[in-house]
Amino acid sequence: MTTIKDIAEYTGVSATTVSNVIHGKKNRVSPQTVQKIQDAIKELNYVPNMFARSLVSSSSKVVAMIDHLPTRTDANFSDSTLQLEVLSTLESILRENGYYLMFRRVETAEELTSFLANWNVDGLFVGGVIDEAFYEELEKTSTPKVYFDCYECNDDVCNIAINDSDAVENAIQYLIDNGHKRIAFASQPLHDGYVMKERFKGYKSALAKNNINFDSHLVFESEVGLDACRLAAKEIINTPGITAVMATTDLMAAGLMTAFRENGIRIPEDISIIGFDNFSISQMTVPPLTTLNHDMKIKSRLAGENMIKMLNGEKAEGRVECKADLIIRESVAKLN
Amino acid sequence: MTTIKDIAEYTGVSATTVSNVIHGKKNRVSPQTVQKIQDAIKELNYVPNMFARSLVSSSSKVVAMIDHLPTRTDANFSDSTLQLEVLSTLESILRENGYYLMFRRVETAEELTSFLANWNVDGLFVGGVIDEAFYEELEKTSTPKVYFDCYECNDDVCNIAINDSDAVENAIQYLIDNGHKRIAFASQPLHDGYVMKERFKGYKSALAKNNINFDSHLVFESEVGLDACRLAAKEIINTPGITAVMATTDLMAAGLMTAFRENGIRIPEDISIIGFDNFSISQMTVPPLTTLNHDMKIKSRLAGENMIKMLNGEKAEGRVECKADLIIRESVAKLN
DNA sequence: TTGTAGGCGTTATCAG
DNA sequence: CTGATAACGCCTACAA
């Protein structure tokens, strides 16, 4: 491993001069020595040691994406909104700006603060499910933070979210406009402070605005796997009068559609369905799924750019709301 | 930030003693001081500074997952076999063993070696597409490495792979056993050293074993998006006599199925199809897709465990071949 | 324009 | 059992 010292000896100057060249302080070094040193750096393959650098500079260049592993045993990985595409986008932006991405999952807030101290983390992306206690602990640290879809967050912390409630409200309104009245809500478990709860709010408010009474029997909590969907579908079928289902995930919508089909229920003739995510599968279901679109690429780009702002000492935006709009395909029937 | 020095002053001992306690060298410290120091550590919230530690210890505790960003412009992200589930599994295993996961994408081998030196990386997971030059450069470094699905790798380097060729060969054999003779191969672009090429080999060898002439007109290269699949489907339809399609990805299979349906082609009556991956969507297509299953969770666990072995100075396995078996569902018809 | 000195937090060596 | 001391690679005054 080549060090600054090596370069210094090799070129016959002091370590300070080498350091100055590395940091582009050209006004302090003669052009010839600059050249000489740069050549030596190339020749000896010098790269800075981040550990030495960080130790002395109070900036680690480490930005972490943390994923909150809830201790709840019924939570599974798909609870997290995190996707690889997000990580990749963030990594690109960080890389372009001289930062490095660590990926860390934590269970408790203490684990997290230890981690932050361990690595003197410069910035933090927070995805996944976070509860209130966790959030409050987190906000005690001064590390720049960008949240994804955080519902505990105050409006002034940088929080890249979509307005899940509004989105679902629109979808339900669309169903109502098409003559549906008994609309089921199928979702992963509705824990507080979790995305699905927010989508649930939109469901209820749409009903309220249209003077439709909320009926808790029309709420079906289920996991996204096909087996779970089959169970949920059975319950939906056995509940009389349901003409439409709002599923909080494309995956669940697709699962329900499969289960409906297995039971001889036609979509949308017998039952209409709307999904959420606009994943590529939503185009491939039979029939193509009407769903709510939100663009993770845009969201992660926003997150990354705001992080860089904060790392540069600039002020970042507070809550950023991305709209999720309804993509109308063929899974909703018009009732007469 | 609390340092060892702080603890030392607080408890009235030397930094060395504190360090000894931290490292559990209890035989060198009296029980009382151990207690005193441990209390102080709790009280002052001491956590070690990884930068200082790494600087002096020649082990960074950083393990990186790198993803090779090919410079090819036609390569898109889905070329990578990397999935978030993989990262999460790796992170868990590393965390349990005191390591930290960095995620880094690199374009060139030089970028990678710089990165390794920058962070004195202890271990490396290599996923995604790698070409031969890249591989050779990589093998010059002594960093412990675990590859995913590497086809350039020698058999003695740790390489967690599935036998793509065998898997596809089995699938094709299954089609042939069901009376199919003109079988199309639909795949993402067939670049050298890339998974799809390997799957292609299996296709060809199955044909050869059954004395069916290979016909290059039956090979359809396409991206996975629905639009691309529509184009590919058109070509397949316009090629006379094809009774079955081997798609190298469930996503592509689903896309083709959608496109076929749009053209009034029934599956499996008019055309049979087999996918690859056994993603959850493969259960939800109409009809359910016969596909090749490979379990990323098992693969990543194997990768993680072998990495830990190597980090502990033990010898890891060389090439590990996971089998991908055929999941028979309803997308293949028996011809008579 | 260049060099010297001190210190960042931790660990290892060696002496008491 | 305990404590000085030096070293890891780098950076930032400050001095020359």
XYZ file of C-alpha atoms (C1' of nucleotides) in Angstrom:
704
model
C 0.000 0.000 0.000
C 1.374 3.338 -1.055
C 1.200 6.192 1.402
C 1.745 9.899 1.161
C 5.093 9.348 2.783
C 6.084 6.979 0.012
C 5.225 9.582 -2.578
C 7.142 12.172 -0.614
C 10.280 10.054 -0.438
C 9.990 9.010 -4.038
C 9.799 12.566 -5.262
C 12.113 14.013 -2.680
C 9.654 16.442 -1.119
C 7.811 16.540 2.167
C 4.527 14.842 2.955
C 2.870 18.229 3.372
C 3.621 19.191 -0.184
C 2.210 15.948 -1.443
C -0.903 16.482 0.617
C -1.259 19.971 -0.811
C -1.049 18.665 -4.338
C -3.615 16.003 -3.596
C -5.998 18.641 -2.381
C -5.403 20.867 -5.349
C -3.836 23.746 -3.466
C -1.755 24.528 -6.504
C -0.975 28.056 -5.465
C 1.216 26.702 -2.724
C 3.285 24.410 -4.891
C 5.409 25.053 -7.947
C 4.132 23.675 -11.223
C 7.121 21.385 -11.609
C 6.659 19.716 -8.238
C 2.952 19.390 -8.894
C 3.731 17.540 -12.084
C 6.388 15.412 -10.432
C 4.081 14.451 -7.612
C 1.120 13.700 -9.822
C 3.280 11.435 -11.912
C 4.476 9.624 -8.828
C 0.911 9.194 -7.605
C -0.027 7.538 -10.864
C 3.093 5.478 -10.989
C 2.873 4.168 -7.456
C -0.908 3.802 -7.543
C -1.470 5.953 -4.552
C -4.990 6.119 -3.207
C -5.900 7.839 0.024
C -6.602 5.771 3.074
C -10.093 6.718 4.141
C -9.451 5.601 7.676
C -6.547 7.918 8.203
C -8.348 10.686 6.435
C -11.532 10.308 8.395
C -9.743 10.001 11.665
C -8.333 13.446 11.258
C -11.035 15.188 9.292
C -14.266 14.596 11.180
C -15.946 13.600 7.951
C -16.158 9.944 7.164
C -17.649 10.094 3.676
C -19.884 7.286 4.817
C -23.568 7.631 4.174
C -25.711 4.798 5.404
C -28.999 3.432 4.276
C -30.595 1.918 7.277
C -33.521 -0.357 7.245
C -35.493 -0.684 10.408
C -35.941 -4.309 11.306
C -39.014 -4.275 13.451
C -38.971 -6.685 16.335
C -42.532 -7.603 15.501
C -42.391 -11.177 14.407
C -45.234 -10.849 11.991
C -43.374 -8.281 9.974
C -41.611 -9.639 7.005
C -39.204 -8.178 4.620
C -41.680 -6.994 2.082
C -42.944 -4.552 4.656
C -40.073 -2.382 3.639
C -40.554 -0.037 0.750
C -36.886 -0.390 0.020
C -35.978 -1.629 -3.392
C -32.697 -2.360 -5.009
C -33.372 0.289 -7.598
C -33.459 2.808 -4.789
C -30.135 1.685 -3.393
C -28.548 1.812 -6.808
C -29.767 5.291 -7.512
C -28.575 6.528 -4.161
C -25.211 4.879 -4.622
C -24.752 6.573 -7.970
C -25.456 10.009 -6.622
C -23.259 9.492 -3.603
C -20.432 8.119 -5.695
C -20.524 11.114 -7.987
C -20.079 13.277 -4.937
C -17.324 11.351 -3.232
C -19.391 9.466 -0.720
C -19.776 5.791 0.046
C -22.919 3.858 0.797
C -23.233 1.458 3.669
C -26.271 -0.701 4.080
C -27.235 -1.556 7.615
C -30.264 -3.042 9.241
C -30.971 -2.210 12.838
C -33.480 -3.407 15.358
C -33.258 -0.798 18.058
C -32.510 2.886 18.194
C -29.512 2.180 20.405
C -28.046 -0.088 17.795
C -28.426 2.718 15.362
C -26.777 5.396 17.448
C -23.879 3.064 18.138
C -23.519 2.452 14.470
C -23.568 6.160 13.718
C -20.826 6.745 16.244
C -18.799 3.740 15.159
C -18.483 5.082 11.665
C -18.981 8.741 12.300
C -21.634 8.517 9.630
C -21.989 11.683 7.568
C -25.532 11.098 6.441
C -28.404 8.741 6.822
C -31.188 7.446 4.644
C -33.997 5.977 6.615
C -36.341 3.591 4.902
C -38.778 1.009 6.003
C -40.996 0.920 8.986
C -40.158 3.184 11.872
C -42.095 3.631 15.024
C -42.420 6.817 16.966
C -39.919 6.011 19.708
C -37.391 5.139 17.100
C -38.009 8.344 15.228
C -37.608 10.479 18.290
C -34.358 8.820 19.224
C -33.174 9.329 15.692
C -34.002 12.995 15.654
C -31.732 13.582 18.621
C -28.730 13.028 16.426
C -27.499 15.852 14.284
C -26.590 13.627 11.345
C -28.230 14.791 8.116
C -31.139 12.495 7.423
C -33.454 11.781 4.541
C -36.500 9.689 5.256
C -38.557 7.653 2.868
C -42.281 7.599 3.418
C -42.094 8.581 7.043
C -45.404 9.296 8.714
C -44.028 10.169 12.108
C -41.869 12.911 10.675
C -42.426 16.589 11.254
C -42.917 18.626 8.135
C -39.524 20.277 8.341
C -37.420 17.133 8.175
C -36.507 15.918 4.743
C -38.992 13.236 3.964
C -39.551 11.926 0.481
C -43.043 10.612 0.503
C -46.033 10.100 -1.611
C -49.390 11.147 -0.444
C -50.687 7.647 0.044
C -53.882 8.808 1.587
C -54.791 11.112 -1.281
C -53.795 8.511 -3.823
C -56.067 5.864 -2.383
C -58.821 8.397 -1.917
C -58.682 9.106 -5.634
C -58.760 5.449 -6.475
C -61.769 4.855 -4.281
C -63.474 7.897 -5.759
C -62.902 6.381 -9.179
C -64.579 3.192 -8.029
C -67.477 5.119 -6.602
C -67.803 7.142 -9.783
C -68.124 3.823 -11.554
C -71.032 2.870 -9.387
C -69.333 0.821 -6.684
C -70.570 1.134 -3.132
C -69.452 -1.917 -1.210
C -65.715 -1.654 -1.633
C -63.330 -3.971 0.169
C -59.940 -2.840 1.433
C -57.283 -5.550 1.239
C -53.972 -4.727 2.815
C -50.970 -5.957 4.656
C -51.426 -5.539 8.403
C -52.411 -2.032 9.399
C -49.823 -1.060 11.960
C -49.562 2.484 13.178
C -47.109 4.716 11.408
C -46.865 2.312 8.581
C -47.653 3.112 4.962
C -50.639 0.834 4.811
C -52.319 2.671 7.624
C -52.003 5.850 5.616
C -53.583 4.221 2.597
C -56.339 3.048 4.851
C -57.057 6.641 5.806
C -57.611 7.511 2.169
C -60.041 4.656 1.876
C -62.076 5.837 4.802
C -62.098 9.480 3.848
C -63.285 8.708 0.326
C -66.158 6.727 1.776
C -66.995 9.537 4.161
C -66.994 12.154 1.425
C -69.502 10.081 -0.483
C -71.679 9.353 2.502
C -70.952 5.661 2.439
C -70.798 4.103 5.851
C -67.532 2.501 6.792
C -67.957 -1.197 7.413
C -65.098 -2.920 9.206
C -66.154 -6.229 7.713
C -64.890 -4.970 4.404
C -61.326 -4.637 5.677
C -59.144 -7.667 4.988
C -55.652 -7.813 6.397
C -53.374 -10.322 4.762
C -49.802 -10.935 3.728
C -48.901 -10.691 0.063
C -48.022 -14.307 -0.670
C -50.361 -16.252 -2.895
C -51.469 -18.596 -0.122
C -52.391 -15.690 2.094
C -54.189 -14.055 -0.799
C -56.212 -17.193 -1.375
C -57.469 -17.029 2.182
C -58.278 -13.360 1.872
C -60.032 -13.941 -1.431
C -62.201 -16.634 0.163
C -63.270 -14.208 2.858
C -64.012 -11.524 0.319
C -66.088 -13.942 -1.725
C -67.991 -15.001 1.350
C -68.830 -11.441 2.247
C -72.002 -10.601 0.351
C -72.315 -7.638 -1.916
C -68.705 -6.644 -2.487
C -68.242 -5.347 -6.024
C -64.736 -3.947 -5.830
C -61.466 -4.381 -3.957
C -58.813 -1.816 -3.238
C -55.559 -3.765 -2.770
C -52.680 -1.840 -1.259
C -50.071 -3.587 -3.345
C -49.889 -4.812 -6.925
C -48.526 -8.060 -5.625
C -51.546 -8.549 -3.458
C -53.860 -7.475 -6.253
C -52.266 -10.032 -8.545
C -52.567 -12.677 -5.864
C -56.207 -11.886 -5.276
C -56.916 -11.923 -8.986
C -55.367 -15.353 -9.245
C -57.391 -16.603 -6.321
C -60.597 -15.101 -7.697
C -60.006 -16.763 -11.012
C -59.430 -20.097 -9.279
C -62.862 -19.667 -7.788
C -64.507 -18.858 -11.060
C -64.928 -15.200 -10.271
C -64.419 -12.996 -13.301
C -62.592 -9.702 -13.265
C -63.925 -7.134 -13.713
C -67.378 -8.555 -14.502
C -67.893 -10.090 -11.062
C -65.507 -8.011 -9.064
C -63.347 -4.979 -9.799
C -59.901 -4.466 -8.366
C -57.322 -1.699 -8.071
C -53.686 -2.144 -7.067
C -50.886 0.078 -5.864
C -47.318 0.483 -7.154
C -47.586 0.078 -10.899
C -44.958 -2.635 -10.842
C -44.334 -4.221 -14.203
C -46.526 -7.156 -13.252
C -49.553 -4.920 -13.165
C -49.443 -4.766 -16.960
C -49.295 -8.516 -17.195
C -52.199 -9.566 -15.077
C -55.398 -10.713 -16.728
C -56.949 -8.288 -17.251
C -54.302 -5.555 -16.945
C -54.548 -3.977 -13.553
C -55.730 -0.471 -12.825
C -53.288 0.780 -10.254
C -51.634 3.733 -8.541
C -48.262 4.691 -9.949
C -45.374 6.013 -7.951
C -41.934 6.324 -9.386
C -39.203 5.023 -7.080
C -36.513 6.307 -9.387
C -37.713 9.850 -9.033
C -38.125 9.450 -5.322
C -34.658 8.104 -4.793
C -33.135 10.753 -6.998
C -34.843 13.399 -4.906
C -33.602 11.724 -1.770
C -30.046 11.556 -3.035
C -29.975 15.138 -4.192
C -31.328 16.425 -0.950
C -28.765 14.405 0.928
C -25.964 15.968 -1.080
C -27.382 19.391 -0.340
C -27.291 18.722 3.352
C -23.815 17.260 3.171
C -22.744 20.468 1.493
C -24.180 22.440 4.350
C -27.120 23.694 2.357
C -30.638 23.492 3.566
C -32.652 20.618 2.199
C -36.325 20.535 1.529
C -38.724 19.432 4.195
C -41.492 17.042 3.379
C -41.590 16.380 -0.337
C -44.804 14.914 -1.580
C -44.761 12.991 -4.788
C -48.091 12.407 -6.352
C -49.259 8.916 -7.135
C -51.664 8.956 -9.988
C -54.169 6.450 -11.120
C -53.258 4.357 -14.134
C -56.512 3.205 -15.608
C -56.409 -0.186 -17.249
C -59.034 -2.877 -17.387
C -59.669 -4.275 -13.961
C -62.535 -1.990 -13.016
C -66.048 -2.410 -14.368
C -68.622 0.330 -14.654
C -71.774 -0.641 -12.772
C -75.104 0.604 -13.930
C -17.949 11.511 21.260
C -16.478 9.428 24.028
C -13.016 8.014 23.531
C -10.936 5.446 25.341
C -9.027 8.317 26.824
C -12.217 9.732 28.318
C -12.979 6.410 29.925
C -9.437 6.217 31.197
C -9.582 9.631 32.827
C -13.048 9.034 34.203
C -12.013 5.814 35.908
C -8.504 6.912 36.766
C -6.672 4.221 34.852
C -4.626 4.190 31.681
C -5.924 3.906 28.151
C -4.176 0.579 27.787
C -6.138 -0.937 30.612
C -9.379 0.290 29.132
C -8.428 -1.186 25.808
C -7.650 -4.479 27.488
C -11.032 -4.575 29.117
C -12.733 -3.786 25.845
C -10.990 -6.717 24.275
C -11.856 -9.049 27.081
C -8.323 -9.707 28.204
C -9.590 -10.166 31.717
C -6.565 -12.039 32.935
C -4.599 -8.841 32.662
C -6.954 -6.671 34.667
C -8.327 -7.001 38.178
C -12.009 -7.774 38.493
C -12.710 -4.492 40.242
C -11.192 -2.356 37.518
C -12.972 -4.420 34.892
C -16.246 -3.639 36.584
C -15.411 0.007 37.026
C -14.441 0.385 33.405
C -17.442 -1.484 32.072
C -19.698 0.761 34.082
C -17.995 3.829 32.728
C -18.346 2.540 29.175
C -22.073 2.149 29.676
C -22.426 5.422 31.442
C -20.513 7.483 28.921
C -21.882 5.590 25.924
C -18.521 4.660 24.590
C -18.378 3.006 21.187
C -15.173 2.274 19.362
C -14.144 4.439 16.466
C -13.764 2.117 13.513
C -11.465 4.514 11.751
C -8.915 4.586 14.517
C -9.264 0.894 15.000
C -8.843 0.048 11.360
C -5.969 2.392 10.902
C -3.943 0.450 13.382
C -5.252 -3.044 12.909
C -5.053 -3.754 9.193
C -8.582 -5.061 9.258
C -11.322 -2.682 8.272
C -14.369 -4.800 9.002
C -15.714 -3.540 5.721
C -17.066 -6.073 3.300
C -18.304 -4.722 0.030
C -20.888 -5.913 -2.395
C -19.856 -4.648 -5.742
C -21.984 -4.560 -8.773
C -20.280 -4.319 -12.087
C -21.750 -1.542 -14.142
C -20.904 -2.552 -17.649
C -20.045 0.271 -19.968
C -22.195 -1.345 -22.612
C -25.010 1.057 -23.138
C -27.500 -1.613 -23.952
C -27.089 -3.154 -20.545
C -29.692 -2.195 -18.081
C -30.050 -2.762 -14.453
C -32.035 -5.928 -14.647
C -28.992 -7.574 -16.150
C -27.756 -7.940 -12.627
C -28.820 -10.942 -10.670
C -28.567 -8.859 -7.564
C -31.661 -8.571 -5.481
C -32.413 -6.734 -2.316
C -33.127 -9.987 -0.589
C -29.556 -10.986 -1.277
C -28.151 -7.816 0.195
C -30.273 -8.183 3.275
C -29.233 -11.739 3.865
C -25.591 -10.868 3.434
C -25.914 -7.908 5.737
C -27.442 -10.062 8.443
C -24.663 -12.604 8.338
C -21.983 -9.953 8.276
C -23.569 -8.054 11.117
C -23.709 -11.141 13.283
C -19.993 -11.496 12.745
C -18.968 -7.920 13.342
C -18.644 -6.787 9.758
C -20.217 -3.966 7.813
C -21.617 -4.011 4.322
C -20.813 -1.400 1.739
C -22.565 -1.318 -1.571
C -20.570 -0.033 -4.483
C -21.008 -0.040 -8.210
C -17.945 0.166 -10.373
C -17.368 0.504 -14.073
C -13.747 -0.427 -14.438
C -11.361 -2.745 -12.680
C -9.175 0.229 -11.755
C -12.079 1.866 -10.011
C -12.502 -1.299 -8.062
C -8.902 -1.683 -6.974
C -8.866 1.929 -5.874
C -11.949 1.349 -3.856
C -10.471 -1.742 -2.240
C -7.399 0.212 -1.248
C -9.350 3.248 -0.114
C -11.207 1.230 2.428
C -8.818 -1.605 2.937
C -11.773 -3.822 2.226
C -11.713 -7.109 4.116
C -13.929 -9.034 1.751
C -15.774 -8.719 -1.480
C -18.978 -10.045 -2.931
C -19.068 -9.835 -6.665
C -22.397 -9.895 -8.394
C -23.664 -8.947 -11.760
C -22.028 -9.147 -15.092
C -18.270 -9.399 -15.208
C -16.139 -9.762 -18.238
C -12.922 -11.675 -18.419
C -10.524 -8.740 -18.187
C -12.333 -7.564 -15.139
C -12.181 -10.948 -13.556
C -8.474 -11.307 -14.124
C -7.765 -7.924 -12.650
C -9.890 -8.842 -9.699
C -8.097 -12.092 -9.066
C -4.816 -10.253 -8.668
C -5.984 -8.898 -5.357
C -5.720 -11.070 -2.318
C -8.981 -9.881 -0.810
C -11.320 -12.778 0.005
C -13.967 -12.879 -2.648
C -17.263 -14.613 -3.184
C -18.750 -14.492 -6.634
C -22.342 -14.912 -7.675
C -23.006 -16.769 -10.883
C -19.585 -16.180 -12.331
C -18.827 -17.996 -15.547
C -15.295 -16.739 -15.967
C -14.270 -18.113 -12.603
C -11.933 -21.012 -12.096
C -13.366 -23.863 -10.147
C -11.304 -23.167 -7.039
C -12.588 -19.661 -6.381
C -15.670 -19.394 -4.265
C -18.490 -19.003 -6.710
C -22.081 -19.502 -5.730
C -23.812 -20.430 -8.907
C -26.601 -22.431 -10.291
C -26.058 -24.692 -13.187
C -28.010 -22.602 -15.623
C -27.081 -24.759 -18.524
C -28.286 -27.983 -16.928
C -31.429 -26.311 -15.703
C -32.446 -25.105 -19.124
C -31.446 -28.407 -20.642
C -33.897 -30.124 -18.317
C -36.614 -27.680 -19.175
C -36.096 -28.187 -22.882
C -36.045 -31.938 -22.395
C -39.369 -31.616 -20.640
C -40.754 -29.778 -23.644
C -39.387 -32.378 -25.988
C -40.837 -35.154 -23.870
C -44.152 -33.425 -24.319
C -43.855 -33.615 -28.053
C -42.397 -30.199 -28.838
C -39.802 -29.953 -31.584
C -39.697 -26.363 -32.766
C -38.820 -24.597 -29.558
C -38.021 -20.890 -29.450
C -35.432 -19.427 -27.107
C -36.356 -15.944 -25.869
C -33.715 -14.175 -23.859
C -32.119 -10.931 -22.920
C -29.093 -10.237 -25.118
C -26.629 -13.113 -25.206
C -23.342 -11.531 -24.219
C -20.342 -13.660 -23.455
C -19.777 -14.584 -19.859
C -23.253 -13.559 -18.988
C -25.839 -15.846 -17.424
C -28.092 -15.839 -20.433
C -25.361 -17.219 -22.608
C -25.062 -20.129 -20.224
C -28.756 -20.793 -20.386
C -28.466 -20.706 -24.137
C -25.912 -23.505 -23.964
C -28.414 -25.688 -22.183
C -30.944 -24.980 -24.866
C -28.588 -26.044 -27.590
C -27.294 -29.133 -25.876
C -30.803 -30.395 -25.202
C -31.608 -30.025 -28.864
C -28.424 -31.825 -29.815
C -29.089 -34.700 -27.473
C -32.446 -35.183 -29.112
C -31.145 -34.856 -32.649
C -33.052 -31.686 -33.288
C -31.227 -29.268 -35.527
C -30.466 -25.914 -34.020
C -32.159 -23.148 -35.944
C -30.906 -19.640 -35.267
C -34.234 -18.224 -36.430
C -35.743 -19.577 -33.262
C -33.552 -17.397 -31.047
C -35.161 -14.130 -30.020
C -33.142 -11.571 -28.105
C -35.167 -8.941 -26.331
C -35.299 -6.832 -23.220
C -37.757 -7.727 -20.485
C -40.101 -4.741 -20.659
C -43.594 -5.351 -21.938
C -43.070 -3.274 -25.073
C -39.975 -5.227 -25.995
C -41.829 -8.452 -25.291
C -44.616 -7.405 -27.618
C -42.103 -7.035 -30.426
C -40.523 -10.385 -29.648
C -43.924 -12.039 -29.460
C -44.807 -10.686 -32.893
C -41.670 -12.225 -34.324
C -42.344 -15.519 -32.654
C -45.874 -15.558 -33.993
C -44.621 -14.789 -37.476
C -42.159 -17.626 -37.380
C -44.083 -20.688 -38.558
C -44.284 -23.873 -36.574
C -43.122 -22.783 -33.143
C -45.015 -24.711 -30.470
C -43.089 -23.726 -27.374
C -40.940 -20.939 -25.963
C -38.186 -21.133 -23.393
C -37.971 -17.673 -21.816
C -34.896 -17.001 -19.711
C -36.760 -14.910 -17.181
C -40.177 -15.098 -15.575
C -40.589 -11.441 -16.299
C -40.037 -12.043 -19.963
C -42.275 -15.085 -19.903
C -45.032 -13.032 -18.333
C -44.522 -10.285 -20.874
C -44.675 -12.743 -23.755
C -47.776 -14.367 -22.340
C -49.446 -10.994 -22.167
C -48.459 -10.202 -25.723
C -49.601 -13.605 -26.964
C -52.946 -13.131 -25.331
C -53.291 -9.710 -26.918
C -52.872 -11.471 -30.242
C -55.453 -14.101 -29.506
C -52.892 -16.838 -28.993
C -53.887 -19.236 -26.262
C -51.473 -20.694 -23.728
C -50.776 -23.549 -23.645
C -53.161 -24.660 -26.387
C -51.506 -22.630 -29.139
C -48.103 -22.195 -27.634
C -46.361 -23.517 -24.545
C -43.957 -21.488 -22.440
C -41.456 -22.012 -19.655
C -39.882 -19.305 -17.519
C -36.890 -19.001 -15.238
C -36.662 -17.726 -11.624
C -39.873 -18.825 -9.985
C -40.597 -15.286 -8.909
C -43.908 -14.853 -7.179
C -45.455 -13.540 -10.376
C -44.996 -16.923 -12.017
C -47.806 -18.247 -9.854
C -50.064 -15.432 -10.890
C -49.851 -15.548 -14.634
C -52.688 -17.038 -16.635
C -52.175 -19.910 -16.744
C -49.665 -20.391 -13.908
C -46.193 -20.565 -15.373
C -44.016 -23.653 -15.483
C -40.603 -22.352 -14.507
C -37.149 -23.072 -13.126
C -36.752 -22.385 -9.439
C -33.620 -21.104 -7.793
C -33.599 -19.911 -4.261
C -31.733 -16.644 -3.793
C -32.037 -16.882 -0.047
C -30.132 -20.120 0.026
C -27.573 -18.797 -2.396
C -26.932 -15.661 -0.424
C -26.726 -17.571 2.814
C -24.114 -19.825 1.273
C -22.253 -16.789 0.008
C -22.312 -15.118 3.400
C -21.194 -18.179 5.276
C -18.323 -18.808 2.942
C -17.268 -15.223 3.276
C -17.161 -15.520 7.040
C -15.066 -18.642 6.700
C -12.550 -16.834 4.595
C -12.523 -13.847 6.908
C -11.722 -16.257 9.703
C -8.810 -17.568 7.736
C -10.485 -20.837 6.925
C -10.668 -22.241 3.472
C -13.919 -21.664 1.663
C -15.540 -23.871 -0.870
C -14.777 -23.443 -4.518
C -17.532 -23.469 -7.052
C -20.831 -24.284 -5.376
C -23.535 -25.374 -7.713
C -27.090 -24.962 -6.628
C -29.602 -26.912 -8.585
C -32.481 -25.165 -10.282
C -35.379 -27.533 -10.602
C -38.365 -27.416 -12.811
C -41.616 -26.336 -11.214
C -44.337 -27.782 -13.334
C -47.480 -25.722 -13.559
C -49.849 -25.225 -16.439
C -48.145 -23.378 -19.243
C -46.953 -26.398 -21.184
C -49.239 -28.512 -23.328
C -48.680 -32.128 -24.252
C -48.637 -32.515 -27.990
C -49.785 -35.725 -29.559
C 7.341 27.527 -2.314
C 8.470 24.038 1.063
C 9.098 21.605 5.622
C 8.320 20.533 10.723
C 5.492 19.182 14.462
C 1.518 17.657 16.658
C -2.499 15.119 16.965
C -6.863 12.323 15.452
C -8.392 7.228 18.540
C -6.754 2.876 18.882
C -3.682 -1.019 19.642
C 0.729 -3.564 20.541
C 5.021 -3.831 22.697
C 7.499 -3.751 26.451
C 8.761 -2.245 30.904
C 7.498 -1.762 35.652
C -1.912 -6.375 37.198
C -0.858 -1.646 35.143
C 1.090 2.115 32.346
C 4.189 4.619 29.158
C 5.287 4.956 24.361
C 5.267 4.403 19.550
C 2.892 3.630 15.461
C -1.028 3.442 11.811
C -1.707 7.480 7.459
C -3.202 11.849 7.038
C -4.090 16.865 7.751
C -3.434 21.533 9.486
C -1.297 25.058 11.691
C 2.856 27.362 11.841
C 7.679 28.188 10.705
C 11.280 28.812 7.515
